[in-house]
């Protein structure tokens, strides 16, 4: 059918699944819920199918098969679980739409599962809206926008893993009933079973149906049915160096002169210590140690890392937290959750290595010591007796309730830090009158951009790859190589210097960062 522009906009706004604030489709919704499984509470995404009963009333059915899958794969992150819910819900929506429009002969064809999977992957990549002679044509009723190859691949990978892990709970009888014309009588559960059966039969073919750009114009029966493609390495988006120290020293102070010491200290660990965003949120007070005026911070596995209790007994952190009625934050699944990607030698503890900038250790010493002896105790003293203590280093000031920051003294949350980081970016952009300084991955101003800055700093100083691997706590030697990719400006500098004699390109590559290094030394040289 031909769709007017007004209808198209309306359908897009109501049916486009999975914006940043909405996770829903025509026949499903994804909700993060608290569940009770085998004696413990967990909070993870749940998939619900929405349909109508015979009397026209709404019917909502939870996908318990997906709950069991999540329970069997408890090491998955909530992001992976959410994408699996989204992918399975989308596949069910697409299957229902496609099967309602195909003829009985098409439904009876042996290649039906293959056709469903291939059509679904095409719809992810290309969307379901086509433009014919300047008019928008939508025949599925889904109104999907095109997705990037990376996003489509991610959704397909989640489905492929799910179908490999579960056995289908339906047989061929539901297919026979469907081809006999009983389409309108299907319940949401039966619609899901149809999609499940089709997906399981083609569990190994999802990624094969995602086209490579170079082969999209092929013709013939095998068009678009190709092998899995590898992920292209992304370019390194590091935090803009000229704003690093203004950001750290001025960004977290508001117009009233109050400095958010917790957020500032976490930002320092990311930028100067190269930590991943989630890692500071697992630190205990005992993970910070001082040797003279030399600060040391140690990373431990949040579950299996060792800690010495008050009786001098060494136990795992997972067991230790049970004494506070808490769980490791990578297993929390609630407001205080924080991921853990894995750190080399994190079972026994591994130190954080600071950037070689004069004065930075003195700064970290003063900040960490003040936080441990003054700031954190002030927050904890404001807690009620029923809330109790806990071992986590970074705690909430109680002022960030709107961003899920929690009560005063609660473990500091990733969401509260993200809001503080964004606010700091805005303050620096305003102070230095730079409208181009915005929170964006491509600008390097996200939290992970700090880790890229750390890696780029080491690379430009000529530090060997093995040392960078240790500093960034990579388990694999190859992981640090993304930081060795030249930026566009660096490539231009090398090209411009090519004809100026031996060593000139290398000199051109290092000049800008060496200048920043000297600026940093000048800034921190007088810190006491």
Short mmCIF file of C-alpha atoms in Angstrom, two decimals:
data_model
loop_
_atom_site.label_atom_id
_atom_site.label_comp_id
_atom_site.label_asym_id
_atom_site.label_seq_id
_atom_site.Cartn_x
_atom_site.Cartn_y
_atom_site.Cartn_z
CA UNK A 1 0.00 0.00 0.00
CA UNK A 2 1.05 3.59 -0.50
CA UNK A 3 1.55 5.58 2.67
CA UNK A 4 1.13 9.32 3.07
CA UNK A 5 3.90 11.34 4.73
CA UNK A 6 1.69 12.08 7.72
CA UNK A 7 0.80 8.42 8.20
CA UNK A 8 4.44 7.48 7.83
CA UNK A 9 5.59 9.91 10.51
CA UNK A 10 2.85 8.76 12.86
CA UNK A 11 3.66 5.10 12.36
CA UNK A 12 7.36 5.70 12.80
CA UNK A 13 6.88 7.51 16.09
CA UNK A 14 4.54 4.86 17.49
CA UNK A 15 6.12 1.70 16.10
CA UNK A 16 9.83 2.35 15.70
CA UNK A 17 11.30 -0.12 18.18
CA UNK A 18 14.04 0.65 20.66
CA UNK A 19 14.81 4.26 20.88
CA UNK A 20 17.00 5.19 23.84
CA UNK A 21 13.96 5.49 26.09
CA UNK A 22 11.61 2.89 24.57
CA UNK A 23 12.05 -0.82 24.07
CA UNK A 24 8.94 -2.07 22.34
CA UNK A 25 7.51 -3.28 19.08
CA UNK A 26 4.05 -3.97 17.70
CA UNK A 27 3.65 -7.25 19.54
CA UNK A 28 6.15 -7.13 22.37
CA UNK A 29 7.71 -5.00 25.08
CA UNK A 30 11.00 -5.33 26.99
CA UNK A 31 10.97 -4.43 30.68
CA UNK A 32 13.75 -4.64 33.27
CA UNK A 33 12.23 -6.58 36.17
CA UNK A 34 13.11 -8.12 39.49
CA UNK A 35 12.83 -11.92 39.34
CA UNK A 36 13.31 -14.72 41.83
CA UNK A 37 15.25 -17.70 40.54
CA UNK A 38 16.55 -20.60 42.59
CA UNK A 39 16.67 -18.79 45.89
CA UNK A 40 18.04 -15.42 44.78
CA UNK A 41 16.70 -12.19 43.35
CA UNK A 42 18.00 -10.98 40.01
CA UNK A 43 17.09 -7.94 37.95
CA UNK A 44 17.36 -8.33 34.21
CA UNK A 45 15.32 -7.57 31.05
CA UNK A 46 12.18 -9.61 30.46
CA UNK A 47 10.36 -10.06 27.13
CA UNK A 48 6.55 -9.86 27.04
CA UNK A 49 4.36 -10.65 24.01
CA UNK A 50 1.23 -8.55 23.57
CA UNK A 51 -1.90 -9.77 21.78
CA UNK A 52 -5.66 -10.04 22.07
CA UNK A 53 -7.93 -12.65 23.57
CA UNK A 54 -10.97 -13.90 21.70
CA UNK A 55 -13.14 -11.32 23.47
CA UNK A 56 -10.87 -8.51 22.32
CA UNK A 57 -9.17 -7.91 25.67
CA UNK A 58 -5.41 -7.48 25.84
CA UNK A 59 -3.30 -10.52 26.55
CA UNK A 60 0.28 -10.25 27.84
CA UNK A 61 2.50 -13.33 27.93
CA UNK A 62 5.99 -13.48 29.42
CA UNK A 63 8.68 -15.38 27.52
CA UNK A 64 9.81 -17.77 30.24
CA UNK A 65 12.05 -19.64 27.81
CA UNK A 66 14.20 -16.52 27.57
CA UNK A 67 14.29 -16.21 31.36
CA UNK A 68 15.64 -19.76 31.59
CA UNK A 69 18.21 -18.97 28.91
CA UNK A 70 19.43 -15.94 30.85
CA UNK A 71 19.64 -17.98 34.02
CA UNK A 72 21.76 -20.62 32.27
CA UNK A 73 24.04 -17.90 30.87
CA UNK A 74 24.38 -15.74 33.97
CA UNK A 75 27.74 -14.30 32.90
CA UNK A 76 26.05 -12.24 30.21
CA UNK A 77 25.80 -8.50 30.72
CA UNK A 78 22.44 -6.76 30.94
CA UNK A 79 23.24 -5.09 27.63
CA UNK A 80 23.52 -8.51 25.98
CA UNK A 81 20.29 -9.67 27.61
CA UNK A 82 18.47 -6.55 26.45
CA UNK A 83 19.68 -6.99 22.88
CA UNK A 84 18.60 -10.64 22.94
CA UNK A 85 15.11 -9.61 24.06
CA UNK A 86 14.98 -6.97 21.36
CA UNK A 87 16.18 -9.33 18.64
CA UNK A 88 13.74 -12.09 19.56
CA UNK A 89 10.85 -9.65 19.83
CA UNK A 90 11.69 -8.14 16.45
CA UNK A 91 11.96 -11.57 14.85
CA UNK A 92 8.53 -12.52 16.24
CA UNK A 93 7.01 -9.29 14.91
CA UNK A 94 8.55 -9.84 11.50
CA UNK A 95 7.48 -13.49 11.33
CA UNK A 96 3.88 -12.67 12.22
CA UNK A 97 3.74 -9.89 9.63
CA UNK A 98 5.29 -12.01 6.89
CA UNK A 99 3.26 -15.14 7.52
CA UNK A 100 -0.04 -13.26 7.51
CA UNK A 101 0.61 -12.01 3.97
CA UNK A 102 2.01 -15.15 2.33
CA UNK A 103 -0.15 -17.62 0.45
CA UNK A 104 -0.79 -21.24 1.65
CA UNK A 105 1.54 -22.50 -1.06
CA UNK A 106 4.32 -20.24 0.17
CA UNK A 107 3.71 -21.31 3.75
CA UNK A 108 3.94 -24.98 2.81
CA UNK A 109 7.28 -24.57 1.02
CA UNK A 110 10.23 -26.37 2.58
CA UNK A 111 12.34 -23.22 2.33
CA UNK A 112 9.98 -21.21 4.56
CA UNK A 113 12.32 -20.95 7.60
CA UNK A 114 15.19 -19.91 5.35
CA UNK A 115 13.02 -17.30 3.67
CA UNK A 116 11.87 -15.91 7.02
CA UNK A 117 15.41 -15.57 8.35
CA UNK A 118 16.72 -14.03 5.15
CA UNK A 119 13.83 -11.57 4.98
CA UNK A 120 14.27 -10.64 8.62
CA UNK A 121 17.97 -9.88 8.18
CA UNK A 122 17.24 -7.84 5.05
CA UNK A 123 14.59 -5.89 6.97
CA UNK A 124 17.09 -5.13 9.75
CA UNK A 125 19.61 -3.82 7.23
CA UNK A 126 17.34 -2.03 4.76
CA UNK A 127 14.25 -1.26 6.81
CA UNK A 128 10.75 -2.13 5.68
CA UNK A 129 9.91 1.20 4.01
CA UNK A 130 10.62 1.42 0.29
CA UNK A 131 10.42 4.45 -1.95
CA UNK A 132 8.90 3.87 -5.38
CA UNK A 133 8.68 6.85 -7.74
CA UNK A 134 9.12 9.17 -4.77
CA UNK A 135 6.35 7.56 -2.72
CA UNK A 136 6.78 5.67 0.53
CA UNK A 137 5.53 2.10 0.29
CA UNK A 138 5.17 -0.09 3.37
CA UNK A 139 3.74 -3.59 2.90
CA UNK A 140 4.67 -5.19 6.23
CA UNK A 141 3.10 -2.72 8.64
CA UNK A 142 6.28 -2.67 10.74
CA UNK A 143 7.74 0.68 9.65
CA UNK A 144 11.31 -0.23 10.53
CA UNK A 145 14.11 2.19 9.81
CA UNK A 146 17.35 0.82 8.32
CA UNK A 147 19.96 -0.22 10.84
CA UNK A 148 23.72 -0.11 10.48
CA UNK A 149 25.59 -3.28 9.59
CA UNK A 150 27.10 -3.35 13.07
CA UNK A 151 23.70 -3.06 14.76
CA UNK A 152 22.12 -5.67 12.48
CA UNK A 153 25.04 -8.02 13.08
CA UNK A 154 24.77 -7.60 16.84
CA UNK A 155 21.05 -8.47 16.83
CA UNK A 156 21.66 -11.48 14.57
CA UNK A 157 24.47 -12.71 16.80
CA UNK A 158 22.19 -12.58 19.85
CA UNK A 159 19.55 -14.61 18.05
CA UNK A 160 22.03 -17.14 16.70
CA UNK A 161 23.46 -17.72 20.18
CA UNK A 162 19.97 -18.07 21.65
CA UNK A 163 18.85 -20.63 19.06
CA UNK A 164 22.03 -22.64 19.52
CA UNK A 165 21.44 -22.79 23.26
CA UNK A 166 17.76 -23.77 23.42
CA UNK A 167 15.74 -26.66 22.09
CA UNK A 168 12.46 -25.82 20.33
CA UNK A 169 9.36 -26.52 22.35
CA UNK A 170 7.09 -26.83 19.33
CA UNK A 171 6.72 -29.46 16.63
CA UNK A 172 5.51 -29.35 13.07
CA UNK A 173 1.81 -29.41 14.02
CA UNK A 174 1.65 -25.65 14.52
CA UNK A 175 2.89 -25.14 10.97
CA UNK A 176 0.15 -27.42 9.64
CA UNK A 177 -2.52 -25.55 11.59
CA UNK A 178 -1.25 -22.26 10.28
CA UNK A 179 -1.34 -23.34 6.63
CA UNK A 180 -4.94 -24.49 7.04
CA UNK A 181 -6.10 -20.92 7.46
CA UNK A 182 -6.23 -20.67 11.25
CA UNK A 183 -4.14 -17.51 11.22
CA UNK A 184 -6.42 -15.17 13.15
CA UNK A 185 -6.78 -17.67 16.00
CA UNK A 186 -3.12 -17.68 16.94
CA UNK A 187 -2.27 -16.49 20.43
CA UNK A 188 0.86 -14.44 21.15
CA UNK A 189 2.47 -17.64 22.46
CA UNK A 190 1.73 -19.50 19.21
CA UNK A 191 3.07 -16.59 17.17
CA UNK A 192 6.25 -16.80 19.19
CA UNK A 193 6.38 -20.57 18.68
CA UNK A 194 6.20 -20.10 14.92
CA UNK A 195 9.09 -17.66 14.99
CA UNK A 196 11.00 -19.91 17.39
CA UNK A 197 10.63 -22.96 15.17
CA UNK A 198 11.72 -21.04 12.09
CA UNK A 199 14.68 -19.50 13.84
CA UNK A 200 15.84 -22.74 15.39
CA UNK A 201 15.78 -24.52 12.03
CA UNK A 202 17.99 -21.78 10.61
CA UNK A 203 20.07 -21.13 13.74
CA UNK A 204 23.33 -21.31 11.84
CA UNK A 205 22.18 -19.08 9.02
CA UNK A 206 21.44 -15.72 10.64
CA UNK A 207 24.82 -14.12 10.05
CA UNK A 208 25.04 -15.66 6.59
CA UNK A 209 22.00 -13.64 5.54
CA UNK A 210 23.58 -10.30 6.38
CA UNK A 211 24.97 -8.87 3.13
CA UNK A 212 28.40 -7.43 2.54
CA UNK A 213 28.28 -4.07 0.86
CA UNK A 214 30.44 -5.30 -2.02
CA UNK A 215 28.02 -8.14 -2.74
CA UNK A 216 24.68 -6.43 -2.34
CA UNK A 217 24.26 -6.07 -6.09
CA UNK A 218 24.66 -9.79 -6.81
CA UNK A 219 21.85 -11.53 -8.65
CA UNK A 220 20.82 -15.15 -8.45
CA UNK A 221 19.40 -17.49 -5.83
CA UNK A 222 22.33 -17.06 -3.43
CA UNK A 223 22.35 -13.26 -3.37
CA UNK A 224 23.10 -12.04 0.13
CA UNK A 225 23.73 -15.52 1.50
CA UNK A 226 27.39 -15.26 2.43
CA UNK A 227 29.76 -16.01 5.27
CA UNK A 228 30.02 -13.99 8.46
CA UNK A 229 32.02 -10.80 8.13
CA UNK A 230 34.56 -9.61 10.64
CA UNK A 231 34.28 -6.41 12.63
CA UNK A 232 36.35 -3.58 11.28
CA UNK A 233 38.64 -1.95 13.84
CA UNK A 234 37.30 1.44 14.85
CA UNK A 235 39.37 4.58 14.85
CA UNK A 236 40.64 5.75 18.20
CA UNK A 237 38.58 8.69 19.50
CA UNK A 238 40.64 10.10 22.37
CA UNK A 239 39.62 12.91 24.69
CA UNK A 240 40.82 16.24 23.23
CA UNK A 241 44.16 16.80 24.92
CA UNK A 242 43.94 20.58 25.21
CA UNK A 243 40.88 20.21 27.44
CA UNK A 244 42.05 17.30 29.59
CA UNK A 245 43.40 19.27 32.54
CA UNK A 246 40.81 22.09 32.45
CA UNK A 247 38.17 19.34 32.41
CA UNK A 248 39.68 17.48 35.37
CA UNK A 249 40.50 20.52 37.52
CA UNK A 250 37.59 22.86 36.66
CA UNK A 251 34.80 20.82 35.09
CA UNK A 252 33.44 19.28 38.28
CA UNK A 253 33.08 22.57 40.15
CA UNK A 254 29.66 24.22 39.79
CA UNK A 255 28.77 27.89 39.67
CA UNK A 256 28.50 27.99 43.47
CA UNK A 257 32.08 26.83 43.88
CA UNK A 258 31.16 23.33 45.09
CA UNK A 259 33.37 20.55 43.70
CA UNK A 260 31.96 17.07 43.17
CA UNK A 261 34.99 15.29 44.64
CA UNK A 262 33.66 11.80 43.95
CA UNK A 263 33.08 12.38 40.24
CA UNK A 264 36.35 14.30 39.90
CA UNK A 265 38.36 11.50 41.47
CA UNK A 266 36.71 8.84 39.30
CA UNK A 267 37.46 10.98 36.22
CA UNK A 268 41.12 11.26 37.32
CA UNK A 269 41.38 7.47 37.57
CA UNK A 270 39.96 7.09 34.06
CA UNK A 271 42.13 9.76 32.46
CA UNK A 272 45.41 9.38 34.35
CA UNK A 273 45.12 5.68 35.21
CA UNK A 274 43.48 4.44 32.01
CA UNK A 275 40.73 2.51 33.80
CA UNK A 276 37.59 1.31 32.05
CA UNK A 277 34.48 3.24 33.06
CA UNK A 278 33.08 0.51 35.31
CA UNK A 279 36.29 -0.42 37.13
CA UNK A 280 36.44 2.38 39.76
CA UNK A 281 32.99 1.37 41.00
CA UNK A 282 34.34 -1.98 42.23
CA UNK A 283 37.14 -0.45 44.33
CA UNK A 284 37.18 -0.97 48.11
CA UNK A 285 38.71 1.49 50.55
CA UNK A 286 41.41 -1.10 51.22
CA UNK A 287 42.37 -1.08 47.52
CA UNK A 288 43.95 2.36 48.02
CA UNK A 289 47.34 2.30 49.73
CA UNK A 290 50.10 4.83 50.30
CA UNK A 291 53.84 4.29 50.31
CA UNK A 292 55.15 7.52 51.69
CA UNK A 293 53.44 10.05 49.45
CA UNK A 294 53.17 7.59 46.57
CA UNK A 295 49.54 6.53 45.91
CA UNK A 296 48.80 2.95 44.85
CA UNK A 297 45.42 1.65 43.64
CA UNK A 298 44.80 -2.05 43.01
CA UNK A 299 42.12 -3.66 40.84
CA UNK A 300 40.54 -6.94 41.97
CA UNK A 301 37.97 -9.26 40.45
CA UNK A 302 34.67 -8.20 42.07
CA UNK A 303 33.69 -11.82 42.79
CA UNK A 304 36.81 -13.97 43.01
CA UNK A 305 39.33 -11.35 44.09
CA UNK A 306 40.76 -11.82 47.55
CA UNK A 307 40.22 -9.59 50.56
CA UNK A 308 41.36 -9.92 54.19
CA UNK A 309 38.47 -9.61 56.63
CA UNK A 310 38.57 -8.09 60.13
CA UNK A 311 39.74 -11.41 61.55
CA UNK A 312 42.74 -11.57 59.27
CA UNK A 313 41.23 -14.37 57.13
CA UNK A 314 41.56 -14.21 53.35
CA UNK A 315 38.23 -14.77 51.58
CA UNK A 316 36.72 -13.92 48.20
CA UNK A 317 34.99 -10.59 47.72
CA UNK A 318 31.75 -12.28 46.78
CA UNK A 319 31.64 -13.99 50.18
CA UNK A 320 32.81 -10.83 51.97
CA UNK A 321 29.96 -8.75 50.54
CA UNK A 322 27.38 -11.20 51.89
CA UNK A 323 28.19 -9.85 55.35
CA UNK A 324 26.78 -6.50 54.22
CA UNK A 325 23.75 -8.10 52.50
CA UNK A 326 25.28 -7.04 49.19
CA UNK A 327 26.31 -8.76 45.96
CA UNK A 328 29.24 -8.02 43.65
CA UNK A 329 28.23 -5.07 41.52
CA UNK A 330 28.63 -7.03 38.28
CA UNK A 331 25.94 -9.39 39.66
CA UNK A 332 23.73 -6.74 41.22
CA UNK A 333 21.35 -6.18 38.26
CA UNK A 334 19.88 -3.17 40.09
CA UNK A 335 20.65 0.53 40.36
CA UNK A 336 24.17 -0.11 41.65
CA UNK A 337 25.22 -2.51 38.89
CA UNK A 338 28.61 -2.04 37.21
CA UNK A 339 30.14 -4.23 34.53
CA UNK A 340 33.41 -6.10 34.68
CA UNK A 341 35.16 -6.97 31.44
CA UNK A 342 38.09 -8.75 33.02
CA UNK A 343 41.52 -7.55 34.05
CA UNK A 344 44.82 -9.38 33.74
CA UNK A 345 45.75 -10.98 37.10
CA UNK A 346 42.64 -9.55 38.76
CA UNK A 347 42.33 -12.62 41.01
CA UNK A 348 45.33 -11.51 43.08
CA UNK A 349 45.09 -7.78 42.39
CA UNK A 350 46.88 -5.67 39.83
CA UNK A 351 48.10 -2.07 40.26
CA UNK A 352 46.96 0.98 38.34
CA UNK A 353 49.80 2.69 36.47
CA UNK A 354 49.74 6.49 36.30
CA UNK A 355 50.72 8.55 33.26
CA UNK A 356 54.31 9.88 33.54
CA UNK A 357 53.40 13.49 34.23
CA UNK A 358 55.36 15.50 36.79
CA UNK A 359 53.20 16.37 39.78
CA UNK A 360 50.40 13.93 39.00
CA UNK A 361 51.28 11.53 41.81
CA UNK A 362 51.26 14.37 44.32
CA UNK A 363 47.85 15.44 43.05
CA UNK A 364 46.45 11.91 43.29
CA UNK A 365 47.98 11.48 46.74
CA UNK A 366 46.26 14.62 48.06
CA UNK A 367 42.92 13.83 46.39
CA UNK A 368 42.78 10.18 47.47
CA UNK A 369 43.94 10.94 51.02
CA UNK A 370 41.38 13.72 51.43
CA UNK A 371 38.61 11.51 50.08
CA UNK A 372 39.45 8.62 52.40
CA UNK A 373 39.99 10.68 55.55
CA UNK A 374 37.50 13.53 55.15
CA UNK A 375 35.02 13.36 52.26
CA UNK A 376 33.85 9.75 52.49
CA UNK A 377 33.54 9.75 56.30
CA UNK A 378 31.43 12.93 56.09
CA UNK A 379 29.01 11.22 53.74
CA UNK A 380 28.89 7.99 55.74
CA UNK A 381 28.24 9.87 59.00
CA UNK A 382 25.03 11.23 57.46
CA UNK A 383 23.61 7.74 56.95
CA UNK A 384 20.95 6.33 59.22
CA UNK A 385 21.82 3.44 61.49
CA UNK A 386 19.67 1.05 59.46
CA UNK A 387 21.55 1.73 56.24
CA UNK A 388 24.87 0.53 57.60
CA UNK A 389 28.37 0.61 56.17
CA UNK A 390 29.95 -1.11 53.18
CA UNK A 391 33.47 -1.50 51.79
CA UNK A 392 33.11 0.41 48.51
CA UNK A 393 35.40 3.41 48.09
CA UNK A 394 33.19 5.78 46.13
CA UNK A 395 29.90 6.79 47.71
CA UNK A 396 26.99 9.01 46.83
CA UNK A 397 26.66 12.52 48.19
CA UNK A 398 22.86 12.13 48.16
CA UNK A 399 22.48 15.04 45.73
CA UNK A 400 22.11 12.90 42.58
CA UNK A 401 18.80 11.18 43.36
CA UNK A 402 17.34 12.35 40.02
CA UNK A 403 20.01 10.39 38.14
CA UNK A 404 19.58 7.25 40.27
CA UNK A 405 22.45 8.28 42.48
CA UNK A 406 20.92 6.82 45.63
CA UNK A 407 20.88 7.96 49.23
CA UNK A 408 23.87 9.58 50.87
CA UNK A 409 26.60 7.01 51.50
CA UNK A 410 25.22 4.46 49.05
CA UNK A 411 27.75 3.04 46.57
CA UNK A 412 28.31 5.61 43.83
CA UNK A 413 26.46 4.67 40.62
CA UNK A 414 27.57 4.67 37.00
CA UNK A 415 24.48 6.66 35.99
CA UNK A 416 25.24 9.41 38.53
CA UNK A 417 28.82 9.64 37.27
CA UNK A 418 27.64 9.83 33.66
CA UNK A 419 25.47 12.84 34.49
CA UNK A 420 28.34 14.51 36.35
CA UNK A 421 30.68 13.87 33.40
CA UNK A 422 28.22 15.40 30.92
CA UNK A 423 27.74 18.43 33.16
CA UNK A 424 31.52 18.88 33.36
CA UNK A 425 31.77 18.83 29.56
CA UNK A 426 29.10 21.52 29.32
CA UNK A 427 30.84 23.73 31.89
CA UNK A 428 34.17 23.58 30.04
CA UNK A 429 32.48 24.19 26.69
CA UNK A 430 30.82 27.30 28.14
CA UNK A 431 33.90 28.57 29.94
CA UNK A 432 36.15 28.23 26.89
CA UNK A 433 33.43 29.23 24.42
CA UNK A 434 33.81 26.11 22.29
CA UNK A 435 30.45 24.95 20.84
CA UNK A 436 32.23 21.98 19.25
CA UNK A 437 32.98 20.54 22.69
CA UNK A 438 29.99 18.23 23.16
CA UNK A 439 29.46 14.79 24.63
CA UNK A 440 29.91 12.43 21.68
CA UNK A 441 31.94 9.33 20.87
CA UNK A 442 33.23 10.86 17.64
CA UNK A 443 34.58 13.81 19.66
CA UNK A 444 36.33 11.55 22.16
CA UNK A 445 34.45 13.19 25.01
CA UNK A 446 32.65 10.10 26.29
CA UNK A 447 33.94 8.40 29.42
CA UNK A 448 35.73 5.77 27.34
CA UNK A 449 37.48 8.58 25.46
CA UNK A 450 39.57 9.04 28.62
CA UNK A 451 40.95 5.51 28.29
CA UNK A 452 41.78 6.20 24.65
CA UNK A 453 43.61 9.34 25.74
CA UNK A 454 45.63 7.28 28.20
CA UNK A 455 46.55 4.74 25.52
CA UNK A 456 47.39 7.39 22.92
CA UNK A 457 49.61 9.18 25.43
CA UNK A 458 51.67 6.03 26.01
CA UNK A 459 51.87 5.20 22.30
CA UNK A 460 53.02 8.67 21.34
CA UNK A 461 55.72 8.57 24.00
CA UNK A 462 57.09 5.47 22.29
CA UNK A 463 56.19 2.97 25.02
CA UNK A 464 56.49 -0.64 23.83
CA UNK A 465 53.37 -2.70 23.20
CA UNK A 466 54.08 -5.19 26.00
CA UNK A 467 54.26 -2.34 28.53
CA UNK A 468 51.06 -0.76 27.18
CA UNK A 469 49.35 -4.13 27.58
CA UNK A 470 50.35 -4.21 31.25
CA UNK A 471 49.37 -0.60 31.86
CA UNK A 472 45.93 -1.06 30.30
CA UNK A 473 45.44 -4.49 31.90
CA UNK A 474 44.64 -6.23 28.63
CA UNK A 475 44.56 -10.01 28.71
CA UNK A 476 45.46 -10.13 25.02
CA UNK A 477 48.54 -8.45 23.57
CA UNK A 478 46.63 -7.43 20.44
CA UNK A 479 43.98 -5.46 22.34
CA UNK A 480 46.17 -2.39 22.68
CA UNK A 481 46.70 -2.08 18.93
CA UNK A 482 43.58 0.04 18.44
CA UNK A 483 45.51 2.82 20.21
CA UNK A 484 48.34 2.64 17.65
CA UNK A 485 46.10 3.62 14.74
CA UNK A 486 46.97 7.07 13.50
CA UNK A 487 44.39 9.79 13.62
CA UNK A 488 43.52 11.73 10.48
CA UNK A 489 45.55 14.72 11.69
CA UNK A 490 48.56 12.49 12.36
CA UNK A 491 48.32 10.89 8.92
CA UNK A 492 48.28 14.35 7.34
CA UNK A 493 51.30 15.38 9.44
CA UNK A 494 53.27 12.35 8.27
CA UNK A 495 52.37 12.97 4.62
CA UNK A 496 53.32 16.64 4.84
CA UNK A 497 56.72 15.74 6.32
CA UNK A 498 57.53 12.85 3.98
CA UNK A 499 59.97 14.77 1.79
CA UNK A 500 61.86 16.54 4.56
CA UNK A 501 64.50 13.91 5.31
CA UNK A 502 64.94 10.77 7.39
CA UNK A 503 63.02 10.72 10.63
CA UNK A 504 60.97 13.78 9.74
CA UNK A 505 57.62 11.92 9.60
CA UNK A 506 58.21 10.43 13.06
CA UNK A 507 59.18 13.85 14.42
CA UNK A 508 56.01 15.35 12.98
CA UNK A 509 53.96 12.59 14.56
CA UNK A 510 55.38 13.18 18.05
CA UNK A 511 55.61 16.96 18.10
CA UNK A 512 52.02 17.75 19.07
CA UNK A 513 51.84 15.23 21.89
CA UNK A 514 55.27 16.16 23.24
CA UNK A 515 54.08 19.74 23.43
CA UNK A 516 51.03 18.63 25.38
CA UNK A 517 53.29 16.61 27.65
CA UNK A 518 55.35 19.70 28.47
CA UNK A 519 52.16 21.68 29.10
CA UNK A 520 51.03 18.97 31.51
CA UNK A 521 54.33 19.02 33.38
CA UNK A 522 54.13 22.80 33.70
CA UNK A 523 50.58 22.56 35.04
CA UNK A 524 51.29 19.95 37.71
CA UNK A 525 54.88 20.84 38.53
CA UNK A 526 53.96 22.95 41.58
CA UNK A 527 51.35 20.60 43.05
CA UNK A 528 52.07 19.83 46.71
#
